[in-house]
Amino acid sequence: MRTTLTRNLSRYQQTFNDFAPGQKVVAIVGTLGLLLAGFLVFRWAATPDYSPLFSNMSSKDASAVIEKLEADGIPYEIGGGGGTVMVPQDQVYSTRIALSGEGLPTSSDGGYSLLDSQSISASQFQEQTAFKRAMEGELSRTIGAIDGIDTAVVHLAMPEKEVFADEQDPTTASVLVGTRAGSTLQPNQVQAIVHLVASSIDGLDPAKVTVADSTGQVLSTDDGAGGAGANSRSQEVADYQDQMTGKIQAMLDRVVGPGNSTVTVSAELDFDKSVQESKTYSTAKGIKPLSESTQTEEYTGPAGGNAETGVVGPDGQMDTGVDGAGTGANGDYKKESKTSDNAVNTVVERREAAPGTPTMKTVSVVLDSAAARDLNNEDVADLVATAAGINEERSNGAVEVQSMPFDRSAEEAAAKELAAAAAAEEKANLNQAIRNGALGGVVALMLALAWFKGRKRAKARAQATSYVVEQLRNESAARAAVPVEPPAAVLALESTEQMRAEETRAELAALVERQPEEVAALLRGWLVQS
């Protein structure tokens, strides 16, 4: 075993010595690379997978947990800005149970846990303050769970309840959010924050919730719609203009071809929130009234009651009639009244106009005179007005179409630059292909030379080995042809010589393996001499 190992090491050493300097460098670098890759794979396989033990901890709790893990000799990693501690995955539950038995984590950043430590002797002011702090902590934690938000701070202004409702000050809230690097809040996320806060506090109007980011920019609107603050309206106008421009431009590209027209849309949007209520009464024909009543009053007799009765004159004297007896004209009369209650249909209609309704749109279109010489500008204007929803009767916009020659110098320069870039890229690709072909040819030539050299060496090794083996066979056959029975001493001597021959044969085989060309040249010299 030792002889075989020594022989293999000697063969490897001799093979390495036969390498060219470049082959030696490649062999050394390859061996080191394999060792390094094996080390990295072993280290990766030996490294445990870490899982969160506790998340969103305060700095005090994180310090206490880390101190306990170090004391117990448990490996850990810190993440989440210092608020998350991770341990090996197979030790998560056991470590969590052990730390919970030690009362860790202990502190809290707020929330309803503040209400657990209140005593019965707390004053009303202390109770209200604790409730406000608890709500602020819970809302901060809830808002912090929204995607893209790193931290959130909520402040509530909750005035004391007044006896009269008209004297009650409204509840207000302010929210300060800190987003993660490279992320911004979308308007729907701001709207979600506004309504989350407003729905959590009794009597809080969404319009009284202010949301701002860490840069000091107000994200919520004054009407509580939860847009993007001061930039929401400008962004909405820009989006509407871009949408209309794209729609009209797509239509003109099909008519006059791409690049032969340009469109500019200017729009005004009404962001006022209006509510209109109307009530309409109507009666259905052919339907009997709900109720009907008739009153009749009749009287029969003289107009006066006695002789002294009459009409008071302008001077206060009594006019007793023509004969002075007070028996004037007949006093009969009849009065009749009728009342009917008909069924009345009542329709109450309430319309609420959403902010952002377009009120005015102006569209400017310029056509390339070279490409649109056969088009009528008025026809194009009618098409654009229809596409933009502009109606002359409603006077909600205007369309202007003009034909002018386009300046194509920039396009021509860009086309030349693109052609030059394409030619340069094609030339670079050609050079790269030639270089790769040359390198491939060199590598193929080197491989062919190495293959021919290896084949020549293998052929010489086979010839030398076959010759030596043939000589040894001949020698063994000649010795076996001797018929004389040798004595014991001669047998012992022959056994010793046979062992030496075997060792010599092994050494010859090793020599042939290491230096086949030299052995072949030596044998050829012997054959020539004989």
Coordinates of C-alpha atoms in Angstrom, one line a residue, residues 28-497:
I28 CA -2.4 25.4 -9.6
V29 CA -5.2 28.0 -10.1
G30 CA -7.8 25.3 -10.8
T31 CA -6.8 23.3 -7.7
L32 CA -7.1 26.4 -5.5
G33 CA -10.4 27.3 -7.1
L34 CA -11.8 23.8 -6.4
L35 CA -10.6 24.0 -2.8
L36 CA -12.2 27.4 -2.3
A37 CA -15.4 26.3 -3.9
G38 CA -15.5 23.2 -1.6
F39 CA -14.8 25.4 1.4
L40 CA -17.7 27.8 0.5
V41 CA -20.1 25.0 -0.1
F42 CA -19.2 23.4 3.2
R43 CA -19.6 26.7 5.0
W44 CA -22.9 27.4 3.3
A45 CA -24.2 23.9 4.3
A46 CA -23.0 24.4 7.8
T47 CA -24.6 27.8 8.3
P48 CA -28.1 27.5 9.9
D49 CA -31.2 29.1 8.5
Y50 CA -32.3 32.1 10.7
S51 CA -36.0 33.0 11.4
P52 CA -37.4 36.0 13.3
L53 CA -37.7 35.4 17.0
F54 CA -39.4 38.8 17.8
S55 CA -40.2 41.6 15.5
N56 CA -41.1 45.4 15.9
M57 CA -39.5 45.5 19.4
S58 CA -38.5 48.6 21.2
S59 CA -34.8 49.3 21.7
K60 CA -35.1 48.4 25.4
D61 CA -36.7 45.0 24.6
A62 CA -34.2 44.3 21.8
S63 CA -31.3 45.0 24.2
A64 CA -32.7 42.7 26.9
V65 CA -33.4 39.9 24.4
I66 CA -29.9 40.1 22.9
E67 CA -28.3 40.2 26.3
K68 CA -30.2 37.0 27.3
L69 CA -29.3 35.2 24.0
E70 CA -25.6 36.0 24.5
A71 CA -25.7 34.7 28.1
D72 CA -27.3 31.5 26.8
G73 CA -24.8 31.1 23.9
I74 CA -27.5 31.2 21.2
P75 CA -26.4 32.6 17.9
Y76 CA -28.5 35.5 16.6
E77 CA -28.8 38.1 13.8
I78 CA -30.3 41.6 14.0
G79 CA -32.6 43.0 11.3
G80 CA -35.5 45.4 10.7
G81 CA -33.6 48.4 11.8
G82 CA -32.7 46.9 15.2
G83 CA -36.3 45.9 16.0
T84 CA -36.1 42.3 14.8
V85 CA -34.0 39.5 16.3
M86 CA -33.5 36.3 14.4
V87 CA -32.2 32.9 15.7
P88 CA -31.6 29.5 14.0
Q89 CA -34.8 28.1 12.7
D90 CA -34.7 24.9 14.8
Q91 CA -34.4 27.0 18.0
V92 CA -37.1 29.6 17.4
Y93 CA -39.9 28.1 19.5
S94 CA -37.8 26.8 22.3
T95 CA -36.0 30.1 22.6
R96 CA -39.3 32.1 22.5
I97 CA -40.8 30.0 25.2
A98 CA -37.6 30.4 27.4
L99 CA -37.6 34.2 26.9
S100 CA -41.3 34.4 27.7
G101 CA -40.7 32.6 30.9
E102 CA -38.1 35.3 31.7
G103 CA -40.7 38.0 31.0
L104 CA -39.2 39.1 27.7
P105 CA -40.1 41.3 25.9
T106 CA -41.5 43.5 28.7
S107 CA -42.0 47.0 27.5
S108 CA -44.5 48.4 25.1
D109 CA -44.6 51.4 22.8
G110 CA -48.2 52.1 23.6
G111 CA -51.6 50.8 22.6
Y112 CA -54.3 49.4 24.7
S113 CA -51.6 48.0 27.1
L114 CA -51.5 51.5 28.7
L115 CA -55.0 50.9 30.0
D116 CA -54.0 47.8 31.9
S117 CA -51.9 49.7 34.4
Q118 CA -54.6 52.2 35.4
S119 CA -55.6 52.4 39.0
I120 CA -59.0 53.0 40.5
S121 CA -57.8 56.3 41.9
A122 CA -57.0 57.8 38.5
S123 CA -58.7 61.1 37.7
Q124 CA -60.9 61.7 34.7
F125 CA -58.2 63.7 33.1
Q126 CA -55.8 60.8 33.5
E127 CA -58.3 58.4 32.0
Q128 CA -58.9 60.6 29.0
T129 CA -55.2 61.1 28.5
A130 CA -54.5 57.4 28.7
F131 CA -57.3 56.6 26.3
K132 CA -55.9 59.1 23.8
R133 CA -52.4 57.7 24.1
A134 CA -53.7 54.2 23.6
M135 CA -55.7 55.2 20.5
E136 CA -52.6 57.0 19.1
G137 CA -50.4 53.9 19.7
E138 CA -52.9 51.5 18.1
L139 CA -53.4 53.7 15.1
S140 CA -49.7 54.2 14.6
R141 CA -49.2 50.4 14.7
T142 CA -52.1 49.9 12.3
I143 CA -50.9 52.5 9.8
G144 CA -47.3 51.1 10.0
A145 CA -48.6 47.8 8.7
I146 CA -49.4 49.4 5.3
D147 CA -47.0 48.4 2.6
G148 CA -44.3 51.1 2.0
I149 CA -44.6 52.7 5.4
D150 CA -41.7 52.4 7.8
T151 CA -42.9 54.5 10.7
A152 CA -46.1 56.3 11.6
V153 CA -47.0 58.8 14.4
V154 CA -50.6 59.8 15.1
H155 CA -51.7 62.7 17.3
L156 CA -55.3 63.2 18.3
A157 CA -56.9 66.4 19.5
M158 CA -60.1 65.4 21.4
P159 CA -61.8 68.3 23.1
E160 CA -63.9 67.8 26.1
K161 CA -67.6 67.2 25.6
E162 CA -69.8 70.3 25.8
V163 CA -73.3 70.5 27.0
F164 CA -74.6 72.2 23.8
A165 CA -73.7 70.6 20.5
D166 CA -73.3 73.9 18.7
E167 CA -70.5 74.8 21.2
Q168 CA -68.6 71.5 20.7
D169 CA -65.2 71.9 19.1
P170 CA -64.5 69.2 16.5
T171 CA -62.0 66.3 17.0
T172 CA -59.0 66.5 14.7
A173 CA -56.1 64.2 13.9
S174 CA -52.7 64.5 12.4
V175 CA -50.6 61.6 10.9
L176 CA -46.9 61.7 10.1
V177 CA -45.7 58.8 8.0
G178 CA -42.2 57.8 7.1
T179 CA -41.9 55.8 3.9
R180 CA -39.2 53.3 3.0
A181 CA -36.3 54.4 0.8
G182 CA -37.4 54.5 -2.8
S183 CA -41.1 54.2 -2.2
T184 CA -43.9 56.8 -2.2
L185 CA -47.5 56.6 -1.0
Q186 CA -50.2 56.4 -3.6
P187 CA -53.4 58.5 -3.3
N188 CA -55.5 55.4 -2.5
Q189 CA -53.1 54.6 0.4
V190 CA -53.5 58.1 1.7
Q191 CA -57.2 57.8 1.5
A192 CA -57.0 54.5 3.4
I193 CA -55.0 56.2 6.2
V194 CA -57.6 59.1 6.4
H195 CA -60.6 56.8 6.6
L196 CA -58.8 54.4 9.0
V197 CA -58.2 57.2 11.5
A198 CA -61.7 58.8 11.0
S199 CA -63.5 55.5 11.4
S200 CA -61.6 54.7 14.6
I201 CA -62.5 57.9 16.5
D202 CA -66.1 58.7 17.3
G203 CA -67.3 61.8 15.6
L204 CA -64.1 62.5 13.6
D205 CA -64.8 63.9 10.2
P206 CA -62.4 62.7 7.4
A207 CA -61.9 66.3 6.4
K208 CA -60.3 66.9 9.8
V209 CA -57.5 64.3 9.3
T210 CA -54.2 65.7 8.1
V211 CA -51.6 63.3 6.6
A212 CA -48.0 64.4 6.0
D213 CA -44.8 62.7 5.1
S214 CA -41.3 63.1 6.6
T215 CA -40.4 65.7 4.1
G216 CA -43.2 68.0 5.3
Q217 CA -45.4 67.6 2.3
V218 CA -49.2 67.4 3.0
L219 CA -50.6 64.3 1.4
S220 CA -54.3 64.7 2.3
T221 CA -56.7 67.2 0.8
D222 CA -58.9 69.6 2.8
D223 CA -62.1 67.9 1.8
G224 CA -61.0 64.6 3.3
A225 CA -61.0 62.8 0.0
G226 CA -57.6 61.5 0.6
G227 CA -55.9 62.5 -2.6
A228 CA -52.3 63.6 -2.9
G229 CA -52.7 67.0 -1.2
A230 CA -51.9 70.1 -3.2
N231 CA -50.4 68.1 -6.1
S232 CA -53.6 66.0 -6.4
R233 CA -55.5 68.4 -8.6
S234 CA -52.6 69.2 -10.8
Q235 CA -51.9 65.6 -11.2
E236 CA -55.5 64.8 -12.0
V237 CA -55.6 67.6 -14.6
A238 CA -52.3 66.4 -16.2
D239 CA -53.6 62.8 -16.3
Y240 CA -56.8 63.9 -18.0
Q241 CA -55.0 66.0 -20.5
D242 CA -52.6 63.1 -21.3
Q243 CA -55.5 60.7 -21.7
M244 CA -57.3 63.0 -24.2
T245 CA -54.0 63.8 -26.0
G246 CA -53.3 60.1 -26.5
K247 CA -56.8 59.3 -27.7
I248 CA -56.8 62.1 -30.3
Q249 CA -53.2 61.5 -31.3
A250 CA -53.9 57.8 -32.0
M251 CA -56.8 58.8 -34.2
L252 CA -54.8 61.3 -36.2
D253 CA -51.9 58.8 -36.6
R254 CA -54.3 56.5 -38.4
V255 CA -55.5 59.4 -40.6
V256 CA -52.3 61.3 -41.5
G257 CA -49.7 58.8 -40.4
P258 CA -47.4 58.7 -37.4
G259 CA -45.2 61.8 -36.9
N260 CA -47.4 64.0 -39.2
S261 CA -49.5 65.6 -36.5
T262 CA -49.2 67.0 -33.0
V263 CA -51.9 67.5 -30.4
T264 CA -52.1 69.7 -27.4
V265 CA -55.0 69.5 -24.9
S266 CA -55.7 72.1 -22.2
A267 CA -58.5 71.2 -19.8
E268 CA -60.2 72.8 -16.8
L269 CA -61.7 70.5 -14.1
D270 CA -64.2 71.5 -11.5
F271 CA -63.1 70.3 -8.1
D272 CA -66.0 71.9 -6.2
K273 CA -68.2 69.4 -4.5
S274 CA -71.9 70.4 -5.0
V275 CA -75.1 68.8 -3.8
Q276 CA -78.5 69.5 -5.5
E277 CA -81.8 68.5 -4.0
S278 CA -85.2 68.8 -5.7
K279 CA -88.7 67.8 -4.7
T280 CA -91.5 67.2 -7.3
Y281 CA -95.3 66.8 -6.6
S282 CA -97.6 65.1 -9.1
T283 CA -101.1 63.7 -9.2
A284 CA -102.3 60.7 -11.1
K285 CA -105.4 61.1 -13.3
G286 CA -108.4 58.9 -12.8
I287 CA -107.7 58.1 -9.2
K288 CA -110.4 58.9 -6.6
P289 CA -109.5 61.3 -3.8
L290 CA -108.4 59.9 -0.4
S291 CA -111.2 61.9 1.4
E292 CA -114.0 64.3 0.4
S293 CA -116.3 66.5 2.6
T294 CA -119.2 68.9 1.7
Q295 CA -120.6 71.7 4.0
T296 CA -123.9 73.5 3.2
E297 CA -125.4 76.5 5.2
E298 CA -128.9 77.9 4.6
Y299 CA -130.9 80.8 6.1
T300 CA -134.5 81.9 5.5
G301 CA -136.1 85.1 7.1
P302 CA -136.1 88.9 7.1
A303 CA -132.9 90.8 7.0
G304 CA -133.6 92.7 10.4
G305 CA -134.7 91.5 13.8
N306 CA -137.1 94.4 14.9
A307 CA -138.3 98.0 14.0
E308 CA -135.3 99.6 15.4
T309 CA -132.9 97.6 13.3
G310 CA -131.4 99.1 10.1
V311 CA -128.3 100.2 8.4
V312 CA -126.0 102.6 10.1
G313 CA -125.6 105.7 7.9
P314 CA -122.5 107.8 7.4
D315 CA -123.5 110.2 10.3
G316 CA -124.4 107.4 12.7
Q317 CA -128.2 107.6 12.1
M318 CA -130.2 104.4 11.6
D319 CA -131.8 103.8 8.3
T320 CA -134.9 101.9 9.1
G321 CA -135.9 101.3 5.5
V322 CA -138.3 102.9 3.1
D323 CA -141.4 102.7 5.3
G324 CA -139.5 103.4 8.5
A325 CA -140.6 100.1 10.0
G326 CA -137.3 98.2 9.5
T327 CA -138.9 95.5 7.4
G328 CA -136.5 95.7 4.5
A329 CA -135.6 93.1 1.8
N330 CA -135.7 89.4 2.3
G331 CA -132.6 87.9 4.1
D332 CA -132.6 84.4 2.6
Y333 CA -129.1 82.9 1.6
K334 CA -127.4 79.5 1.0
K335 CA -123.6 78.7 1.4
E336 CA -122.0 75.4 0.2
S337 CA -118.3 74.4 0.4
K338 CA -116.6 71.2 -0.7
T339 CA -113.1 69.8 0.3
S340 CA -111.3 66.9 -1.4
D341 CA -107.9 65.3 -0.4
N342 CA -106.3 63.9 -3.5
A343 CA -103.4 61.4 -3.5
V344 CA -100.1 63.3 -4.3
N345 CA -96.9 61.6 -5.6
T346 CA -93.8 63.1 -4.1
V347 CA -90.4 62.6 -5.8
V348 CA -87.2 63.7 -3.9
E349 CA -84.1 63.8 -6.0
R350 CA -80.6 64.4 -4.6
R351 CA -77.7 64.8 -6.9
E352 CA -74.1 65.1 -5.8
A353 CA -71.5 66.2 -8.3
A354 CA -68.2 64.5 -7.8
P355 CA -65.1 66.7 -7.9
G356 CA -63.0 66.6 -11.1
T357 CA -65.7 67.1 -13.7
P358 CA -64.4 68.7 -17.0
T359 CA -65.8 72.1 -17.6
M360 CA -63.7 73.5 -20.4
K361 CA -61.5 71.8 -23.0
T362 CA -59.4 73.4 -25.7
V363 CA -57.6 71.3 -28.3
S364 CA -54.9 72.5 -30.7
V365 CA -53.9 70.4 -33.6
V366 CA -51.1 71.0 -36.1
L367 CA -50.9 68.9 -39.3
D368 CA -47.9 68.6 -41.6
S369 CA -48.9 70.4 -44.7
A370 CA -46.9 67.9 -46.8
A371 CA -48.8 64.9 -45.5
A372 CA -52.2 66.5 -45.1
R373 CA -52.6 68.4 -48.3
D374 CA -55.7 66.4 -49.2
L375 CA -57.4 66.9 -45.9
N376 CA -59.9 69.6 -44.9
N377 CA -59.1 71.2 -41.6
E378 CA -62.8 71.7 -40.8
D379 CA -63.4 68.0 -41.2
V380 CA -60.4 67.2 -39.0
A381 CA -61.8 69.7 -36.4
D382 CA -65.1 68.0 -36.4
L383 CA -63.5 64.6 -35.8
V384 CA -61.4 66.0 -33.0
A385 CA -64.3 67.8 -31.3
T386 CA -66.3 64.6 -31.4
A387 CA -63.5 62.5 -30.0
A388 CA -62.9 65.1 -27.2
G389 CA -66.6 65.4 -26.4
I390 CA -66.7 69.1 -27.2
N391 CA -70.2 70.4 -28.0
E392 CA -70.9 73.9 -29.4
E393 CA -74.3 74.1 -27.8
R394 CA -72.9 73.5 -24.4
S395 CA -69.9 75.8 -25.1
N396 CA -67.6 73.4 -23.2
G397 CA -64.6 73.8 -25.4
A398 CA -62.9 74.8 -28.7
V399 CA -60.9 73.1 -31.4
E400 CA -58.3 74.7 -33.6
V401 CA -56.7 72.9 -36.5
Q402 CA -53.9 74.3 -38.7
S403 CA -51.7 72.9 -41.4
M404 CA -48.0 73.9 -41.4
P405 CA -44.8 72.5 -42.7
F406 CA -43.0 70.4 -40.1
D407 CA -39.3 70.8 -39.2
R408 CA -37.7 67.4 -39.9
S409 CA -34.1 68.4 -39.2
A410 CA -34.1 66.8 -35.7
E411 CA -35.6 63.6 -37.1
E412 CA -33.1 63.5 -39.9
A413 CA -30.2 64.0 -37.5
A414 CA -31.6 61.3 -35.2
A415 CA -31.9 59.0 -38.2
K416 CA -28.3 59.6 -39.2
E417 CA -27.1 59.0 -35.6
L418 CA -29.1 55.8 -35.4
A419 CA -27.6 54.7 -38.8
A420 CA -24.1 55.5 -37.6
A421 CA -24.7 53.7 -34.3
A422 CA -26.1 50.7 -36.1
A423 CA -23.0 50.7 -38.4
A424 CA -20.7 51.0 -35.5
E425 CA -22.5 48.2 -33.7
E426 CA -22.3 46.0 -36.7
K427 CA -18.6 46.7 -37.1
A428 CA -18.1 45.9 -33.5
N429 CA -20.0 42.7 -33.8
L430 CA -17.9 41.7 -36.8
N431 CA -14.7 42.5 -35.0
Q432 CA -15.9 40.5 -32.0
A433 CA -16.8 37.6 -34.3
I434 CA -13.3 37.7 -35.9
R435 CA -11.6 37.9 -32.5
N436 CA -13.7 35.1 -31.2
G437 CA -13.0 33.0 -34.3
A438 CA -9.3 33.7 -34.0
L439 CA -9.3 32.7 -30.4
G440 CA -11.3 29.6 -31.2
G441 CA -8.8 28.7 -33.9
V442 CA -5.9 29.1 -31.6
V443 CA -7.6 27.0 -28.9
A444 CA -8.5 24.3 -31.5
L445 CA -4.9 24.3 -32.8
M446 CA -3.5 23.9 -29.2
L447 CA -6.0 21.1 -28.5
A448 CA -5.0 19.4 -31.8
L449 CA -1.3 19.7 -31.0
A450 CA -1.9 18.3 -27.5
W451 CA -4.0 15.5 -28.9
F452 CA -1.3 14.5 -31.5
K453 CA 1.4 14.8 -28.9
G454 CA -0.6 12.6 -26.5
R455 CA -1.3 10.1 -29.2
K456 CA 2.4 9.9 -30.1
R457 CA 3.4 9.5 -26.5
A458 CA 0.7 6.8 -26.0
K459 CA 2.0 5.0 -29.1
A460 CA 5.6 5.1 -27.9
R461 CA 4.5 3.9 -24.5
A462 CA 2.6 1.0 -26.0
Q463 CA 5.6 0.0 -28.2
A464 CA 8.0 0.2 -25.3
T465 CA 5.7 -1.7 -23.0
S466 CA 5.0 -4.4 -25.5
Y467 CA 8.8 -4.8 -26.2
V468 CA 9.7 -5.1 -22.6
V469 CA 6.8 -7.5 -21.9
E470 CA 7.9 -9.6 -24.9
Q471 CA 11.5 -9.8 -23.7
L472 CA 10.3 -10.8 -20.2
R473 CA 8.1 -13.5 -21.7
N474 CA 11.0 -14.8 -23.7
E475 CA 13.2 -14.9 -20.7
S476 CA 10.6 -16.8 -18.7
A477 CA 10.0 -19.3 -21.5
A478 CA 13.8 -20.0 -21.8
R479 CA 14.0 -20.6 -18.0
A480 CA 11.0 -22.9 -18.1
A481 CA 12.6 -25.0 -20.9
V482 CA 15.4 -26.3 -18.5
P483 CA 14.4 -29.9 -17.5
V484 CA 17.0 -30.3 -14.6
E485 CA 15.5 -30.5 -11.1
P486 CA 17.4 -27.9 -9.2
P487 CA 18.3 -28.4 -5.6
A488 CA 16.7 -26.5 -2.7
A489 CA 19.4 -23.9 -2.6
V490 CA 19.1 -23.3 -6.3
L491 CA 15.3 -23.0 -5.9
A492 CA 15.7 -20.5 -3.1
L493 CA 18.1 -18.6 -5.2
E494 CA 15.8 -18.7 -8.2
S495 CA 12.9 -17.6 -5.9
T496 CA 15.0 -14.6 -4.8
E497 CA 16.0 -13.8 -8.3

